[in-house]
Coordinates of C-alpha atoms in Angstrom, one line a residue:
Chain A
X1 CA -46.5 61.4 104.6
X2 CA -45.7 63.5 108.1
X3 CA -44.1 61.8 110.4
X4 CA -42.6 63.9 113.6
X5 CA -38.8 64.5 112.8
X6 CA -37.0 64.1 116.2
X7 CA -33.1 64.5 116.9
X8 CA -31.5 61.7 114.9
X9 CA -28.4 61.0 113.2
X10 CA -30.0 62.2 109.9
X11 CA -32.7 64.5 110.0
X12 CA -34.6 65.5 106.6
X13 CA -37.3 68.1 105.7
X14 CA -38.9 69.1 102.9
X15 CA -36.5 67.8 100.5
X16 CA -37.0 68.9 97.3
X17 CA -35.3 68.1 93.6
X18 CA -35.7 67.9 90.3
X19 CA -33.2 67.5 87.1
X20 CA -34.4 70.2 84.5
X21 CA -38.2 69.9 84.1
X22 CA -38.5 66.7 86.1
X23 CA -39.2 66.8 89.7
X24 CA -37.5 63.9 91.2
X25 CA -38.2 64.6 94.8
X26 CA -41.1 66.3 96.7
X27 CA -41.1 67.5 100.0
X28 CA -39.5 64.6 101.8
X29 CA -39.6 64.6 105.8
X30 CA -36.8 61.6 106.8
X31 CA -35.3 60.8 110.2
X32 CA -33.0 58.2 111.5
X33 CA -31.5 57.2 114.7
X34 CA -27.9 56.6 115.7
X35 CA -27.6 52.5 114.8
X36 CA -30.6 52.3 113.1
X37 CA -30.9 50.3 109.8
X38 CA -33.1 51.4 106.9
X39 CA -33.7 49.6 103.7
X40 CA -35.4 52.2 101.2
X41 CA -37.3 50.2 98.5
X42 CA -39.4 51.5 95.6
X43 CA -40.1 51.2 91.8
X44 CA -36.9 52.4 89.3
X45 CA -37.0 56.1 89.1
X46 CA -38.8 56.5 92.3
X47 CA -35.8 59.2 93.1
X48 CA -34.5 56.6 95.8
X49 CA -30.7 56.9 94.6
X50 CA -31.1 60.9 94.1
X51 CA -32.8 60.9 97.7
X52 CA -29.3 59.1 98.9
X53 CA -27.1 61.1 97.1
X54 CA -28.6 64.3 98.6
X55 CA -27.8 62.9 101.7
X56 CA -23.9 63.3 101.1
X57 CA -24.2 66.1 98.9
X58 CA -23.5 64.4 95.8
X59 CA -27.0 66.1 94.2
X60 CA -28.2 69.9 95.2
X61 CA -31.3 70.2 97.2
X62 CA -33.2 72.7 95.8
X63 CA -35.5 72.9 98.4
X64 CA -36.0 71.8 102.3
X65 CA -33.6 71.3 105.4
X66 CA -30.7 68.3 105.7
X67 CA -29.1 67.5 109.0
X68 CA -26.4 64.5 108.9
X69 CA -24.5 63.6 112.1
X70 CA -24.6 67.3 113.6
X71 CA -23.8 68.7 110.4
X72 CA -26.3 71.0 108.5
X73 CA -25.7 69.9 104.7
X74 CA -28.7 72.0 103.3
X75 CA -30.6 74.5 105.2
X76 CA -34.2 76.1 103.6
X77 CA -32.7 74.8 100.4
X78 CA -29.2 76.5 100.7
X79 CA -26.2 74.0 100.3
X80 CA -22.9 74.3 102.8
X81 CA -20.0 75.7 101.1
X82 CA -17.1 72.8 99.6
X83 CA -15.1 72.8 102.8
X84 CA -17.5 72.1 105.1
X85 CA -19.4 69.8 102.5
X86 CA -15.8 68.0 102.7
X87 CA -16.2 67.8 106.7
X88 CA -19.2 66.5 106.8
X89 CA -18.0 63.8 103.9
X90 CA -15.2 62.2 106.1
X91 CA -18.5 61.3 108.5
X92 CA -20.8 59.9 105.8
X93 CA -19.6 56.3 104.1
X94 CA -20.9 55.7 100.6
X95 CA -20.8 52.5 99.0
X96 CA -22.1 52.6 94.8
X97 CA -23.6 50.3 92.7
X98 CA -20.6 50.3 90.4
X99 CA -17.7 50.2 93.3
X100 CA -16.0 52.7 91.9
X101 CA -12.5 51.5 93.3
X102 CA -9.3 53.5 92.2
X103 CA -8.0 51.4 89.4
X104 CA -4.6 52.8 89.3
X105 CA -4.2 52.3 92.9
X106 CA -3.7 48.6 94.7
X107 CA -6.6 47.9 97.3
X108 CA -4.5 49.2 99.9
X109 CA -3.6 52.3 98.3
X110 CA -7.6 52.4 97.4
X111 CA -8.3 52.3 101.3
X112 CA -5.3 54.1 102.5
X113 CA -5.6 57.0 100.1
X114 CA -8.3 59.3 101.9
X115 CA -7.1 59.0 105.9
X116 CA -3.4 59.2 104.3
X117 CA -4.1 62.8 103.3
X118 CA -7.4 63.7 105.1
X119 CA -6.9 62.2 108.3
X120 CA -3.3 62.7 108.4
X121 CA -2.3 59.1 109.4
X122 CA 1.1 57.9 109.0
X123 CA 1.8 55.4 106.2
X124 CA 2.1 52.5 108.8
X125 CA -0.7 53.4 110.8
X126 CA -3.0 53.6 107.4
X127 CA -1.8 50.7 106.3
X128 CA -2.8 49.2 110.0
X129 CA -6.1 50.3 109.5
X130 CA -6.6 49.0 106.2
X131 CA -5.2 45.3 106.5
X132 CA -7.4 45.4 109.7
X133 CA -10.5 46.4 107.7
X134 CA -9.6 44.4 104.9
X135 CA -9.6 41.1 107.2
X136 CA -13.2 42.2 108.2
X137 CA -14.0 42.0 105.0
X138 CA -12.9 39.0 104.4
X139 CA -10.1 40.2 102.1
X140 CA -6.9 40.0 103.7
X141 CA -4.7 38.3 101.3
X142 CA -5.7 40.9 98.4
X143 CA -4.0 43.7 99.8
X144 CA -1.3 44.5 97.0
X145 CA -3.2 43.3 94.2
X146 CA -5.2 45.8 91.5
X147 CA -9.0 46.3 91.4
X148 CA -8.8 44.9 87.9
X149 CA -8.1 41.4 89.3
X150 CA -11.3 41.2 91.9
X151 CA -14.6 39.8 91.1
X152 CA -17.8 41.9 91.4
X153 CA -17.8 40.6 95.0
X154 CA -14.4 41.3 96.3
X155 CA -14.4 44.9 94.6
X156 CA -17.6 45.8 96.3
X157 CA -16.2 44.3 99.9
X158 CA -13.1 46.4 99.2
X159 CA -15.5 49.2 98.6
X160 CA -17.2 49.0 101.8
X161 CA -13.7 48.9 103.4
X162 CA -12.4 52.0 101.7
X163 CA -15.5 53.9 103.1
X164 CA -15.0 52.4 106.6
X165 CA -11.2 53.7 106.7
X166 CA -12.5 57.4 107.4
X167 CA -14.3 56.3 110.7
X168 CA -17.7 57.5 109.2
X169 CA -20.8 57.2 111.7
X170 CA -23.2 56.8 108.8
X171 CA -23.2 54.9 105.8
X172 CA -24.8 54.8 102.3
X173 CA -25.4 52.1 100.1
X174 CA -26.6 53.0 96.8
X175 CA -27.8 49.6 95.2
X176 CA -24.8 48.0 96.5
X177 CA -25.6 44.2 94.7
X178 CA -27.6 45.3 91.8
X179 CA -24.2 45.1 89.9
X180 CA -23.2 41.7 91.0
X181 CA -23.6 38.2 89.4
X182 CA -26.3 36.1 91.5
X183 CA -23.7 34.1 93.5
X184 CA -21.9 37.1 94.0
X185 CA -24.8 39.0 96.4
X186 CA -24.4 37.0 99.2
X187 CA -20.5 37.8 100.5
X188 CA -21.5 42.0 100.3
X189 CA -24.5 41.2 102.0
X190 CA -23.0 39.2 104.8
X191 CA -20.2 42.1 105.1
X192 CA -23.1 44.2 105.5
X193 CA -25.0 42.2 107.8
X194 CA -21.8 42.3 110.2
X195 CA -21.3 45.9 109.4
X196 CA -25.4 46.7 111.2
X197 CA -24.7 44.1 114.1
X198 CA -21.6 45.8 115.1
X199 CA -23.9 49.0 115.6
X200 CA -23.5 51.3 112.3
X201 CA -25.8 53.4 111.5
X202 CA -26.7 52.5 107.6
X203 CA -29.5 53.8 104.8
X204 CA -29.7 50.9 101.8
X205 CA -31.2 51.4 98.4
X206 CA -31.5 48.1 97.6
X207 CA -33.9 45.2 95.9
X208 CA -33.2 42.8 98.2
X209 CA -35.8 42.1 100.0
X210 CA -35.2 38.8 101.9
X211 CA -32.4 41.3 103.5
X212 CA -34.5 44.2 104.0
X213 CA -36.4 41.5 105.9
X214 CA -34.1 40.2 107.9
X215 CA -31.4 43.2 108.6
X216 CA -33.6 46.1 108.7
X217 CA -35.4 48.2 111.5
X218 CA -37.0 50.0 109.1
X219 CA -38.0 49.9 106.0
X220 CA -39.4 53.3 103.6
X221 CA -41.2 52.4 100.6
X222 CA -40.6 55.4 97.8
X223 CA -42.7 56.1 94.6
X224 CA -42.8 59.0 92.4
X225 CA -40.6 61.2 94.6
X226 CA -42.3 60.3 97.8
X227 CA -42.1 58.4 100.6
X228 CA -45.1 56.6 100.6
X229 CA -45.1 54.5 103.4
X230 CA -42.4 53.5 106.2
X231 CA -42.5 51.2 109.0
X232 CA -40.8 48.0 110.2
X233 CA -40.1 45.3 107.8
X234 CA -42.4 42.9 109.2
X235 CA -45.4 45.4 108.8
X236 CA -44.1 46.6 105.2
X237 CA -43.7 43.4 104.0
X238 CA -47.1 41.1 105.6
X239 CA -49.4 44.1 105.8
X240 CA -48.7 47.0 103.3
X241 CA -51.4 49.9 103.9
X242 CA -50.7 51.2 100.3
X243 CA -51.7 49.7 97.3
X244 CA -49.0 50.6 95.4
X245 CA -46.3 48.8 98.1
X246 CA -48.5 46.1 97.6
X247 CA -48.1 46.2 93.8
X248 CA -44.5 46.6 94.0
X249 CA -44.0 44.2 96.4
X250 CA -45.8 41.2 94.5
X251 CA -43.8 42.5 91.2
X252 CA -40.7 42.1 93.0
X253 CA -41.0 38.9 95.3
X254 CA -42.4 37.0 92.2
X255 CA -39.7 38.0 90.2
X256 CA -37.0 36.9 92.6
X257 CA -39.0 33.5 94.0
X258 CA -38.9 32.9 90.2
X259 CA -35.4 33.2 90.4
X260 CA -34.6 31.3 93.4
Chain B
X1 CA 21.7 62.6 36.5
X2 CA 24.1 61.6 39.4
X3 CA 23.8 61.7 43.5
X4 CA 26.6 63.1 45.2
X5 CA 26.2 63.5 48.9
X6 CA 29.8 64.6 49.5
X7 CA 29.1 68.1 50.0
X8 CA 26.4 66.8 53.0
X9 CA 28.6 64.5 54.4
X10 CA 31.4 67.4 54.9
X11 CA 29.3 69.5 56.9
X12 CA 27.8 66.3 58.9
X13 CA 29.2 68.4 62.4
X14 CA 27.2 71.4 61.6
X15 CA 24.2 69.3 61.2
X16 CA 24.9 67.4 64.1
X17 CA 24.8 71.0 65.8
X18 CA 21.5 71.5 64.1
X19 CA 19.9 68.2 64.9
X20 CA 20.8 69.3 69.0
X21 CA 19.8 72.6 68.7
X22 CA 16.0 71.0 67.0
X23 CA 15.9 68.8 70.3
X24 CA 16.8 71.7 72.1
X25 CA 13.8 73.9 70.7
X26 CA 11.5 71.4 70.7
X27 CA 12.0 69.7 74.1
X28 CA 11.5 73.2 75.5
X29 CA 8.4 74.1 73.4
X30 CA 7.3 70.1 74.9
X31 CA 7.6 71.3 78.3
X32 CA 5.9 74.6 78.2
X33 CA 3.2 73.3 75.6
X34 CA 2.4 70.5 78.2
X35 CA 2.5 73.2 81.3
X36 CA -0.1 75.5 79.3
X37 CA -1.9 72.5 77.9
X38 CA -2.5 70.8 81.3
X39 CA -3.4 74.9 82.6
X40 CA -6.0 75.1 79.3
X41 CA -7.5 72.0 80.1
X42 CA -8.6 71.8 83.2
X43 CA -9.3 75.5 82.7
X44 CA -12.0 74.2 80.6
X45 CA -13.5 71.9 82.4
X46 CA -15.9 73.8 83.8
X47 CA -18.3 76.3 81.9
X48 CA -19.8 77.6 84.8
X49 CA -16.3 79.1 85.3
X50 CA -17.3 81.8 83.0
X51 CA -13.9 83.9 83.0
X52 CA -11.3 81.2 83.0
X53 CA -13.1 79.4 80.4
X54 CA -13.6 81.8 78.3
X55 CA -10.0 83.1 78.3
X56 CA -9.2 79.5 77.8
X57 CA -11.5 79.2 74.7
X58 CA -10.2 82.4 73.2
X59 CA -6.7 80.9 73.1
X60 CA -7.4 77.8 72.0
X61 CA -9.7 79.7 69.2
X62 CA -6.7 81.6 68.3
X63 CA -4.2 79.6 68.2
X64 CA -5.9 76.6 66.2
X65 CA -7.6 79.1 63.7
X66 CA -4.2 80.6 62.7
X67 CA -1.0 79.2 60.7
X68 CA 1.8 78.8 63.3
X69 CA 4.0 80.4 60.7
X70 CA 2.3 83.5 61.3
X71 CA 2.5 83.1 64.9
X72 CA 6.3 82.9 65.0
X73 CA 6.1 85.9 62.8
X74 CA 4.2 87.6 65.2
X75 CA 6.7 87.1 67.6
X76 CA 9.6 87.7 65.8
X77 CA 9.0 90.4 63.6
X78 CA 6.0 92.0 65.3
X79 CA 6.8 92.1 68.7
X80 CA 9.8 94.5 68.3
X81 CA 7.3 97.3 67.0
X82 CA 6.2 97.7 70.5
X83 CA 10.1 97.5 71.7
X84 CA 10.2 93.8 73.0
X85 CA 12.6 92.3 71.3
X86 CA 13.0 88.8 72.2
X87 CA 16.0 86.2 71.3
X88 CA 15.2 84.1 68.4
X89 CA 15.4 80.9 70.2
X90 CA 13.2 82.2 72.4
X91 CA 11.0 83.3 70.2
X92 CA 10.9 80.0 68.7
X93 CA 10.4 78.0 72.1
X94 CA 7.4 80.2 72.7
X95 CA 5.8 79.7 69.2
X96 CA 5.6 75.9 69.2
X97 CA 5.0 76.1 72.5
X98 CA 2.3 78.3 72.7
X99 CA 1.1 76.4 69.6
X100 CA 1.1 72.8 71.2
X101 CA -0.2 73.8 73.9
X102 CA -3.6 74.3 72.4
X103 CA -3.5 71.0 71.2
X104 CA -2.2 69.5 74.4
X105 CA -5.1 71.6 76.3
X106 CA -7.7 69.0 73.8
X107 CA -5.5 66.0 75.0
X108 CA -5.6 66.7 78.6
X109 CA -9.6 68.1 78.5
X110 CA -10.7 64.9 76.6
X111 CA -8.3 62.2 78.6
X112 CA -9.9 63.8 82.0
X113 CA -13.5 64.1 80.7
X114 CA -12.9 60.1 79.8
X115 CA -12.4 59.1 83.1
X116 CA -15.8 57.6 84.6
X117 CA -17.8 60.3 86.8
X118 CA -18.3 57.2 89.4
X119 CA -14.1 58.0 90.1
X120 CA -14.8 61.7 91.0
X121 CA -17.8 61.1 92.8
X122 CA -16.2 58.1 95.1
X123 CA -12.7 60.4 96.1
X124 CA -15.3 63.4 96.5
X125 CA -17.3 61.2 99.0
X126 CA -14.5 60.0 100.8
X127 CA -13.8 63.7 102.0
X128 CA -11.5 64.6 99.6
X129 CA -10.9 68.2 98.3
X130 CA -12.0 68.5 94.6
X131 CA -8.0 69.3 93.9
X132 CA -6.3 66.2 95.6
X133 CA -9.0 64.3 94.0
X134 CA -8.3 65.6 90.7
X135 CA -4.1 65.0 91.6
X136 CA -4.2 61.5 92.9
X137 CA -7.2 59.8 91.1
X138 CA -8.2 61.6 88.2
X139 CA -5.3 63.0 86.6
X140 CA -2.8 59.6 86.7
X141 CA -5.4 57.3 85.5
X142 CA -6.1 60.2 82.7
X143 CA -2.3 60.3 81.9
X144 CA -2.1 56.9 80.9
X145 CA -4.8 57.9 77.8
X146 CA -3.2 60.8 77.2
X147 CA 0.0 59.1 75.7
X148 CA -1.1 58.1 72.4
X149 CA -2.4 61.3 71.6
X150 CA 0.4 63.1 73.0
X151 CA 3.0 61.0 71.1
X152 CA 1.1 62.2 67.7
X153 CA 1.8 65.7 69.7
X154 CA 4.6 65.5 69.9
X155 CA 6.1 64.1 66.5
X156 CA 4.0 66.5 65.1
X157 CA 5.7 69.4 67.4
X158 CA 9.6 68.1 66.1
X159 CA 8.3 68.1 62.4
X160 CA 6.8 71.9 63.1
X161 CA 9.9 72.8 64.5
X162 CA 11.6 73.2 61.4
X163 CA 9.9 76.8 60.8
X164 CA 11.8 78.4 63.5
X165 CA 14.6 78.3 60.9
X166 CA 13.2 81.0 59.3
X167 CA 13.9 82.8 62.5
X168 CA 17.2 82.7 61.8
X169 CA 17.5 79.9 64.9
X170 CA 20.6 77.2 63.1
X171 CA 18.4 74.4 63.9
X172 CA 18.8 71.0 61.4
X173 CA 16.8 72.7 58.9
X174 CA 18.9 75.9 58.7
X175 CA 22.0 73.9 58.5
X176 CA 20.9 72.3 55.8
X177 CA 19.7 75.7 54.1
X178 CA 23.1 76.9 54.3
X179 CA 24.8 73.5 53.0
X180 CA 22.5 74.1 49.8
X181 CA 23.3 77.7 49.8
X182 CA 27.3 76.5 48.7
X183 CA 26.8 73.5 47.1
X184 CA 23.5 73.5 45.0
X185 CA 22.8 70.0 46.9
X186 CA 18.8 70.3 47.3
X187 CA 17.6 66.8 46.8
X188 CA 20.5 65.3 49.0
X189 CA 20.5 67.7 51.3
X190 CA 16.8 67.3 51.9
X191 CA 17.1 63.8 52.2
X192 CA 19.5 63.6 54.9
X193 CA 17.4 66.0 56.4
X194 CA 14.2 64.2 56.2
X195 CA 16.1 61.0 57.5
X196 CA 17.3 63.3 60.5
X197 CA 13.6 64.1 61.2
X198 CA 12.7 60.9 60.5
X199 CA 15.3 59.4 63.3
X200 CA 14.0 62.1 65.8
X201 CA 10.2 61.2 65.8
X202 CA 10.7 57.5 65.7
X203 CA 12.7 57.5 68.6
X204 CA 9.7 59.5 70.1
X205 CA 7.4 57.2 69.3
X206 CA 9.4 54.2 70.8
X207 CA 10.1 55.9 74.3
X208 CA 6.4 56.5 74.4
X209 CA 4.9 53.0 73.5
X210 CA 7.8 52.0 76.3
X211 CA 5.8 54.2 79.1
X212 CA 2.5 53.1 78.1
X213 CA 3.4 50.0 78.2
X214 CA 4.9 49.9 81.6
X215 CA 1.9 52.1 82.8
X216 CA -0.3 50.0 81.3
X217 CA 1.1 46.8 83.4
X218 CA -0.3 44.6 85.8
X219 CA -4.1 45.2 84.1
X220 CA -4.4 48.3 86.1
X221 CA -5.8 51.4 83.8

C-alpha cells in the first residue's frame, strides 16, 4: 500500500531487503511523526524485526530511501558511511529482545559508557544522568550491581535507560518483552508507557496486543515483507480491512486470552 | 647403577642463571606473541578485508605448518646469508614469539567470535564506532575466555623454549648440556632440568588460574 509520505522523524520509501535468495522486505513505504507511538505487529517471519533493524543500519537496505531524524540513512539503496551512521545512531535508541547488556560492566557503567565516550560528558555528569535515568526506570538501587544478578525485566529496564542516556529522538523496540517471564512483562511495558506519555517517538515490534491497543497511535500490520494494513488501534483491532490481519489477530488474541 | 647428583648440585649457579635466561626468552617471546596474536587474530575477523585477511592467513599457515626448529634455524643460520646477523637471543625471542603468535591469534579470534553478536550490535546501536566497541565491550569479555587456552599456550612456549639452546643461547637446557659434557651424568642432569621446567610451568598455570578466578568474580562474565 502507498500512503503519501510527508515530512516526519522517520521516512521510508521503497525499502527492500533480502537475505540471500529470500526477499524479506518488498518495497516498504512508511512515515512516523514526532511523538508518535507506532506498534508493528504481524506473523513471525513477516519482516518486522528486519524492518526495524534497517532503521538504525543494523541491516543494510538494498533499495529505497530512509531518512531518520534529519539524517539520510539510505539514499536510493546506498547506505551512508560509517562515521555518519555512528552519528545517526546516537539519535536513535535501540532496545533488543535479548537485552544485550554488557555483562562485564556494572549497571551504572552500562549506561555511562556511551555518553562518556561519545557525548564527551565527564564521569560526574554521566553518572548523575545515569542515576536519574535509573530512577526513572525504578532501579536506582541497582546502580552498582552487575547485569548477571538482575531479573529479565530489570535487565530490559536498564537497557532502556542505557539507550535513553544518548538522548535519542527516536526509540526502536525489537520485541522488548518476548524474552521475559510473563510476570515481568508489565514492569517493562510500564516504563515504555511512561516514555510514550512524555512524548518520545517510539517504534515498537511486539506481540503485546493490549499494550498496542492502549498506547499506540498507529498500528502497522506486516505480512510477507509488506505493510498490509495501517491505522489507529481502534480500527485495526475492531474492524481490520484485511483478511490476513483478521486471521493473525484471531490467532494471537485467542492464545492470549487462553493464557490470561 | 647409582644416581649421583653431585655434579649437578655443584653447578646449581649456572642452572639458576640458565633458568633466568629461559624465563627472559619466554617472557619476551610471550610479549611478542601476544601482540602479534592480537593483531593477526583481529585481522582474521573479516574475510571481506581481503589483503589483511590474506596476509594474516598466510602467516598462520606457514608458521603452524612448519617445525619451530626449522623456523629458528632459518632466523639464525638462514638470515646471515642476506647479511642479516641477529644476536642469538634476539633470534630466539623472534622465533618463539612469531611461532606462538600464530597460535595465540587463533585463540584471540575464537574468543572474540564466541562473544554474542548482540554485544557488538548493542554497542554500535549506541553510536559507538567499531574500534571503540571492540576495545570497551568485546575484548574485555573475550579476554576472560582467552585465559584458559592462553595458559596452555604459555606452558607450551616455556617448554618449546628449550629449542633455543640449539642457537647457542645459554638457557637452562644449554647449561644442562654443558654439565653433561663434563660429568657424563645425563640422567641426573635431565631429571633436574625437567624438574626446573615443571616448576616454571606449574607457577604459570597457578598464576593464570588465580587471574581467571578474580576476573570471573561477582558473576560478571
